[in-house]
Amino acid sequence: MDAAVPNLADRFEIDELLTRYATAIDNRDWALLDSVFAPDAVLDYRSAGGIAGGREEVVAWLASVLPMFDCTQHLVVNRMVTFDASGARSKAAFLNPNRLTVDGGAWLFTVGGWYHDRLVRRPEGWRILRRVEETLWWEHPMPGLPPVPFPLAEALDF
């Protein structure tokens, strides 16, 4: 039983980490993302029509595109976490309703899929070292997007 206790604490911290990500994104709190992503993180949002790159580049991209939405609500659920010698892996479902204004009217763009994360424990706590967003579906895509999401650009073997 004692061997399971550290995993419970780690699991709780990882759960908080994934919630902190959603909170930072929805509140447009870009500084809070410093407590989510490791400084050397590599992030891939290409399946959603975004970019892949290092933390600074991707956070700057998020800060430039997310303000187009009147509001967003990132729900990160069904979190599966496995631990290994180098940290942990997480696969978490997401549902993101996004509201924007198109031609003077409200437009609701809803997206669902998986976040695939490689997590590391650093002195300051758990951080996302690698993330690949796997966008599975979207409904009512905003102008300029295709009717279905982009395929994953790479295998998920991290």
PDB file of C-alpha atoms in Angstrom:
ATOM      1  CA  MET A   1       0.000   0.000   0.000  1.00  0.00           C
ATOM      2  CA  ASP A   2       2.822   2.452   0.827  1.00  0.00           C
ATOM      3  CA  ALA A   3       4.255   2.165  -2.701  1.00  0.00           C
ATOM      4  CA  ALA A   4       0.963   3.469  -4.146  1.00  0.00           C
ATOM      5  CA  VAL A   5       0.913   6.646  -2.053  1.00  0.00           C
ATOM      6  CA  PRO A   6       3.485   8.613  -4.101  1.00  0.00           C
ATOM      7  CA  ASN A   7       1.598   7.701  -7.280  1.00  0.00           C
ATOM      8  CA  LEU A   8      -1.609   9.088  -5.791  1.00  0.00           C
ATOM      9  CA  ALA A   9       0.104  12.390  -5.010  1.00  0.00           C
ATOM     10  CA  ASP A  10       1.686  12.469  -8.465  1.00  0.00           C
ATOM     11  CA  ARG A  11      -1.636  11.627 -10.065  1.00  0.00           C
ATOM     12  CA  PHE A  12      -3.310  14.487  -8.202  1.00  0.00           C
ATOM     13  CA  GLU A  13      -0.570  16.937  -9.283  1.00  0.00           C
ATOM     14  CA  ILE A  14      -0.911  15.822 -12.910  1.00  0.00           C
ATOM     15  CA  ASP A  15      -4.674  16.238 -12.726  1.00  0.00           C
ATOM     16  CA  GLU A  16      -4.117  19.774 -11.442  1.00  0.00           C
ATOM     17  CA  LEU A  17      -1.587  20.399 -14.229  1.00  0.00           C
ATOM     18  CA  LEU A  18      -4.098  19.477 -16.944  1.00  0.00           C
ATOM     19  CA  THR A  19      -6.760  21.648 -15.308  1.00  0.00           C
ATOM     20  CA  ARG A  20      -4.276  24.528 -15.061  1.00  0.00           C
ATOM     21  CA  TYR A  21      -3.666  24.245 -18.823  1.00  0.00           C
ATOM     22  CA  ALA A  22      -7.387  24.627 -19.577  1.00  0.00           C
ATOM     23  CA  THR A  23      -7.699  27.508 -17.107  1.00  0.00           C
ATOM     24  CA  ALA A  24      -4.715  29.327 -18.610  1.00  0.00           C
ATOM     25  CA  ILE A  25      -6.045  28.936 -22.156  1.00  0.00           C
ATOM     26  CA  ASP A  26      -9.609  30.017 -21.355  1.00  0.00           C
ATOM     27  CA  ASN A  27      -8.458  32.995 -19.247  1.00  0.00           C
ATOM     28  CA  ARG A  28      -5.793  33.958 -21.823  1.00  0.00           C
ATOM     29  CA  ASP A  29      -3.268  33.802 -18.982  1.00  0.00           C
ATOM     30  CA  TRP A  30      -0.133  33.166 -21.026  1.00  0.00           C
ATOM     31  CA  ALA A  31       2.160  33.540 -18.002  1.00  0.00           C
ATOM     32  CA  LEU A  32       0.289  30.696 -16.274  1.00  0.00           C
ATOM     33  CA  LEU A  33       1.368  28.398 -19.117  1.00  0.00           C
ATOM     34  CA  ASP A  34       4.909  28.713 -17.708  1.00  0.00           C
ATOM     35  CA  SER A  35       3.656  26.471 -14.885  1.00  0.00           C
ATOM     36  CA  VAL A  36       2.217  23.969 -17.392  1.00  0.00           C
ATOM     37  CA  PHE A  37       4.859  23.479 -20.086  1.00  0.00           C
ATOM     38  CA  ALA A  38       8.509  22.687 -19.394  1.00  0.00           C
ATOM     39  CA  PRO A  39      10.881  25.337 -20.802  1.00  0.00           C
ATOM     40  CA  ASP A  40      12.146  22.744 -23.306  1.00  0.00           C
ATOM     41  CA  ALA A  41       8.663  21.514 -24.261  1.00  0.00           C
ATOM     42  CA  VAL A  42       7.823  20.543 -27.838  1.00  0.00           C
ATOM     43  CA  LEU A  43       4.149  21.051 -28.708  1.00  0.00           C
ATOM     44  CA  ASP A  44       2.165  20.028 -31.776  1.00  0.00           C
ATOM     45  CA  TYR A  45      -1.243  21.522 -32.572  1.00  0.00           C
ATOM     46  CA  ARG A  46      -1.155  20.800 -36.318  1.00  0.00           C
ATOM     47  CA  SER A  47      -4.185  18.470 -36.314  1.00  0.00           C
ATOM     48  CA  ALA A  48      -6.229  21.513 -35.285  1.00  0.00           C
ATOM     49  CA  GLY A  49      -4.745  23.637 -38.062  1.00  0.00           C
ATOM     50  CA  GLY A  50      -2.105  25.093 -35.754  1.00  0.00           C
ATOM     51  CA  ILE A  51       1.649  24.842 -35.491  1.00  0.00           C
ATOM     52  CA  ALA A  52       4.310  22.627 -33.929  1.00  0.00           C
ATOM     53  CA  GLY A  53       7.355  23.974 -32.155  1.00  0.00           C
ATOM     54  CA  GLY A  54       8.980  24.897 -28.885  1.00  0.00           C
ATOM     55  CA  ARG A  55       7.143  26.360 -25.920  1.00  0.00           C
ATOM     56  CA  GLU A  56       7.879  30.021 -26.658  1.00  0.00           C
ATOM     57  CA  GLU A  57       6.848  29.748 -30.299  1.00  0.00           C
ATOM     58  CA  VAL A  58       3.635  27.844 -29.605  1.00  0.00           C
ATOM     59  CA  VAL A  59       2.569  30.035 -26.664  1.00  0.00           C
ATOM     60  CA  ALA A  60       3.097  33.114 -28.868  1.00  0.00           C
ATOM     61  CA  TRP A  61       0.947  31.464 -31.547  1.00  0.00           C
ATOM     62  CA  LEU A  62      -1.797  30.629 -29.008  1.00  0.00           C
ATOM     63  CA  ALA A  63      -1.710  34.223 -27.761  1.00  0.00           C
ATOM     64  CA  SER A  64      -2.133  35.486 -31.327  1.00  0.00           C
ATOM     65  CA  VAL A  65      -5.019  33.214 -32.413  1.00  0.00           C
ATOM     66  CA  LEU A  66      -7.163  32.582 -29.349  1.00  0.00           C
ATOM     67  CA  PRO A  67      -8.283  36.214 -28.920  1.00  0.00           C
ATOM     68  CA  MET A  68     -10.351  35.806 -32.124  1.00  0.00           C
ATOM     69  CA  PHE A  69     -12.834  33.883 -29.972  1.00  0.00           C
ATOM     70  CA  ASP A  70     -15.328  35.744 -27.805  1.00  0.00           C
ATOM     71  CA  CYS A  71     -14.919  32.909 -25.313  1.00  0.00           C
ATOM     72  CA  THR A  72     -13.641  29.350 -25.093  1.00  0.00           C
ATOM     73  CA  GLN A  73     -14.241  26.542 -22.641  1.00  0.00           C
ATOM     74  CA  HIS A  74     -11.603  23.822 -22.675  1.00  0.00           C
ATOM     75  CA  LEU A  75     -12.828  20.725 -20.873  1.00  0.00           C
ATOM     76  CA  VAL A  76     -10.068  18.162 -20.265  1.00  0.00           C
ATOM     77  CA  VAL A  77     -11.602  14.864 -19.137  1.00  0.00           C
ATOM     78  CA  ASN A  78     -11.116  11.065 -19.079  1.00  0.00           C
ATOM     79  CA  ARG A  79      -7.489  11.448 -18.034  1.00  0.00           C
ATOM     80  CA  MET A  80      -5.413   8.281 -18.299  1.00  0.00           C
ATOM     81  CA  VAL A  81      -1.958   8.474 -16.718  1.00  0.00           C
ATOM     82  CA  THR A  82       0.785   5.849 -16.709  1.00  0.00           C
ATOM     83  CA  PHE A  83       4.103   6.202 -14.922  1.00  0.00           C
ATOM     84  CA  ASP A  84       7.487   4.981 -16.123  1.00  0.00           C
ATOM     85  CA  ALA A  85      11.165   5.472 -15.309  1.00  0.00           C
ATOM     86  CA  SER A  86      11.403   8.833 -17.089  1.00  0.00           C
ATOM     87  CA  GLY A  87       8.145  10.375 -15.884  1.00  0.00           C
ATOM     88  CA  ALA A  88       4.612   9.767 -17.054  1.00  0.00           C
ATOM     89  CA  ARG A  89       2.416   9.660 -20.104  1.00  0.00           C
ATOM     90  CA  SER A  90      -1.067  11.076 -20.238  1.00  0.00           C
ATOM     91  CA  LYS A  91      -3.901  10.716 -22.705  1.00  0.00           C
ATOM     92  CA  ALA A  92      -6.790  13.039 -21.939  1.00  0.00           C
ATOM     93  CA  ALA A  93      -9.954  13.683 -23.915  1.00  0.00           C
ATOM     94  CA  PHE A  94     -10.894  17.270 -24.642  1.00  0.00           C
ATOM     95  CA  LEU A  95     -14.087  19.037 -25.633  1.00  0.00           C
ATOM     96  CA  ASN A  96     -13.683  22.673 -26.612  1.00  0.00           C
ATOM     97  CA  PRO A  97     -16.697  24.859 -27.372  1.00  0.00           C
ATOM     98  CA  ASN A  98     -15.434  28.105 -28.921  1.00  0.00           C
ATOM     99  CA  ARG A  99     -17.656  31.117 -29.596  1.00  0.00           C
ATOM    100  CA  LEU A 100     -16.748  33.783 -32.106  1.00  0.00           C
ATOM    101  CA  THR A 101     -18.502  36.406 -34.178  1.00  0.00           C
ATOM    102  CA  VAL A 102     -18.787  35.802 -37.923  1.00  0.00           C
ATOM    103  CA  ASP A 103     -20.546  38.318 -40.177  1.00  0.00           C
ATOM    104  CA  GLY A 104     -22.006  40.034 -37.121  1.00  0.00           C
ATOM    105  CA  GLY A 105     -23.531  36.878 -35.646  1.00  0.00           C
ATOM    106  CA  ALA A 106     -22.563  34.325 -33.041  1.00  0.00           C
ATOM    107  CA  TRP A 107     -20.742  31.241 -34.339  1.00  0.00           C
ATOM    108  CA  LEU A 108     -20.179  28.185 -32.156  1.00  0.00           C
ATOM    109  CA  PHE A 109     -17.239  26.037 -33.239  1.00  0.00           C
ATOM    110  CA  THR A 110     -16.923  22.837 -31.182  1.00  0.00           C
ATOM    111  CA  VAL A 111     -13.861  20.576 -31.229  1.00  0.00           C
ATOM    112  CA  GLY A 112     -13.134  17.181 -29.667  1.00  0.00           C
ATOM    113  CA  GLY A 113     -10.141  14.897 -29.463  1.00  0.00           C
ATOM    114  CA  TRP A 114      -7.184  13.778 -27.357  1.00  0.00           C
ATOM    115  CA  TYR A 115      -4.167  15.432 -25.778  1.00  0.00           C
ATOM    116  CA  HIS A 116      -1.216  13.022 -25.803  1.00  0.00           C
ATOM    117  CA  ASP A 117       1.354  14.238 -23.286  1.00  0.00           C
ATOM    118  CA  ARG A 118       4.806  13.231 -22.086  1.00  0.00           C
ATOM    119  CA  LEU A 119       5.140  14.516 -18.532  1.00  0.00           C
ATOM    120  CA  VAL A 120       8.259  15.098 -16.459  1.00  0.00           C
ATOM    121  CA  ARG A 121       8.736  15.882 -12.807  1.00  0.00           C
ATOM    122  CA  ARG A 122      10.969  18.898 -12.346  1.00  0.00           C
ATOM    123  CA  PRO A 123      11.983  20.596  -9.070  1.00  0.00           C
ATOM    124  CA  GLU A 124       9.035  22.984  -9.535  1.00  0.00           C
ATOM    125  CA  GLY A 125       6.585  20.098 -10.117  1.00  0.00           C
ATOM    126  CA  TRP A 126       5.096  18.148 -13.007  1.00  0.00           C
ATOM    127  CA  ARG A 127       5.302  19.765 -16.448  1.00  0.00           C
ATOM    128  CA  ILE A 128       4.291  18.833 -19.987  1.00  0.00           C
ATOM    129  CA  LEU A 129       7.453  18.089 -21.957  1.00  0.00           C
ATOM    130  CA  ARG A 130       5.792  16.907 -25.167  1.00  0.00           C
ATOM    131  CA  ARG A 131       2.214  17.380 -26.362  1.00  0.00           C
ATOM    132  CA  VAL A 132       0.473  16.264 -29.512  1.00  0.00           C
ATOM    133  CA  GLU A 133      -3.124  17.338 -29.954  1.00  0.00           C
ATOM    134  CA  GLU A 134      -5.120  14.732 -31.859  1.00  0.00           C
ATOM    135  CA  THR A 135      -8.198  16.543 -33.108  1.00  0.00           C
ATOM    136  CA  LEU A 136     -10.762  13.835 -33.895  1.00  0.00           C
ATOM    137  CA  TRP A 137     -13.731  15.922 -34.967  1.00  0.00           C
ATOM    138  CA  TRP A 138     -15.150  19.383 -35.151  1.00  0.00           C
ATOM    139  CA  GLU A 139     -18.604  20.710 -35.689  1.00  0.00           C
ATOM    140  CA  HIS A 140     -19.445  23.922 -37.493  1.00  0.00           C
ATOM    141  CA  PRO A 141     -15.820  24.710 -38.399  1.00  0.00           C
ATOM    142  CA  MET A 142     -15.006  28.363 -38.587  1.00  0.00           C
ATOM    143  CA  PRO A 143     -14.449  29.877 -42.037  1.00  0.00           C
ATOM    144  CA  GLY A 144     -11.186  28.768 -43.611  1.00  0.00           C
ATOM    145  CA  LEU A 145     -11.084  25.320 -42.016  1.00  0.00           C
ATOM    146  CA  PRO A 146     -11.885  22.087 -43.874  1.00  0.00           C
ATOM    147  CA  PRO A 147     -14.964  20.038 -42.913  1.00  0.00           C
ATOM    148  CA  VAL A 148     -12.789  17.495 -41.045  1.00  0.00           C
ATOM    149  CA  PRO A 149      -9.632  18.033 -38.937  1.00  0.00           C
ATOM    150  CA  PHE A 150      -6.133  17.527 -40.264  1.00  0.00           C
ATOM    151  CA  PRO A 151      -4.550  14.079 -39.785  1.00  0.00           C
ATOM    152  CA  LEU A 152      -1.782  13.602 -37.269  1.00  0.00           C
ATOM    153  CA  ALA A 153       1.539  14.598 -38.762  1.00  0.00           C
ATOM    154  CA  GLU A 154       3.554  11.970 -36.885  1.00  0.00           C
ATOM    155  CA  ALA A 155       3.318   8.755 -34.928  1.00  0.00           C
ATOM    156  CA  LEU A 156       2.649   8.994 -31.204  1.00  0.00           C
ATOM    157  CA  ASP A 157       5.712   7.151 -29.950  1.00  0.00           C
ATOM    158  CA  PHE A 158       7.103   9.469 -27.312  1.00  0.00           C
TER     159      PHE A 158
END
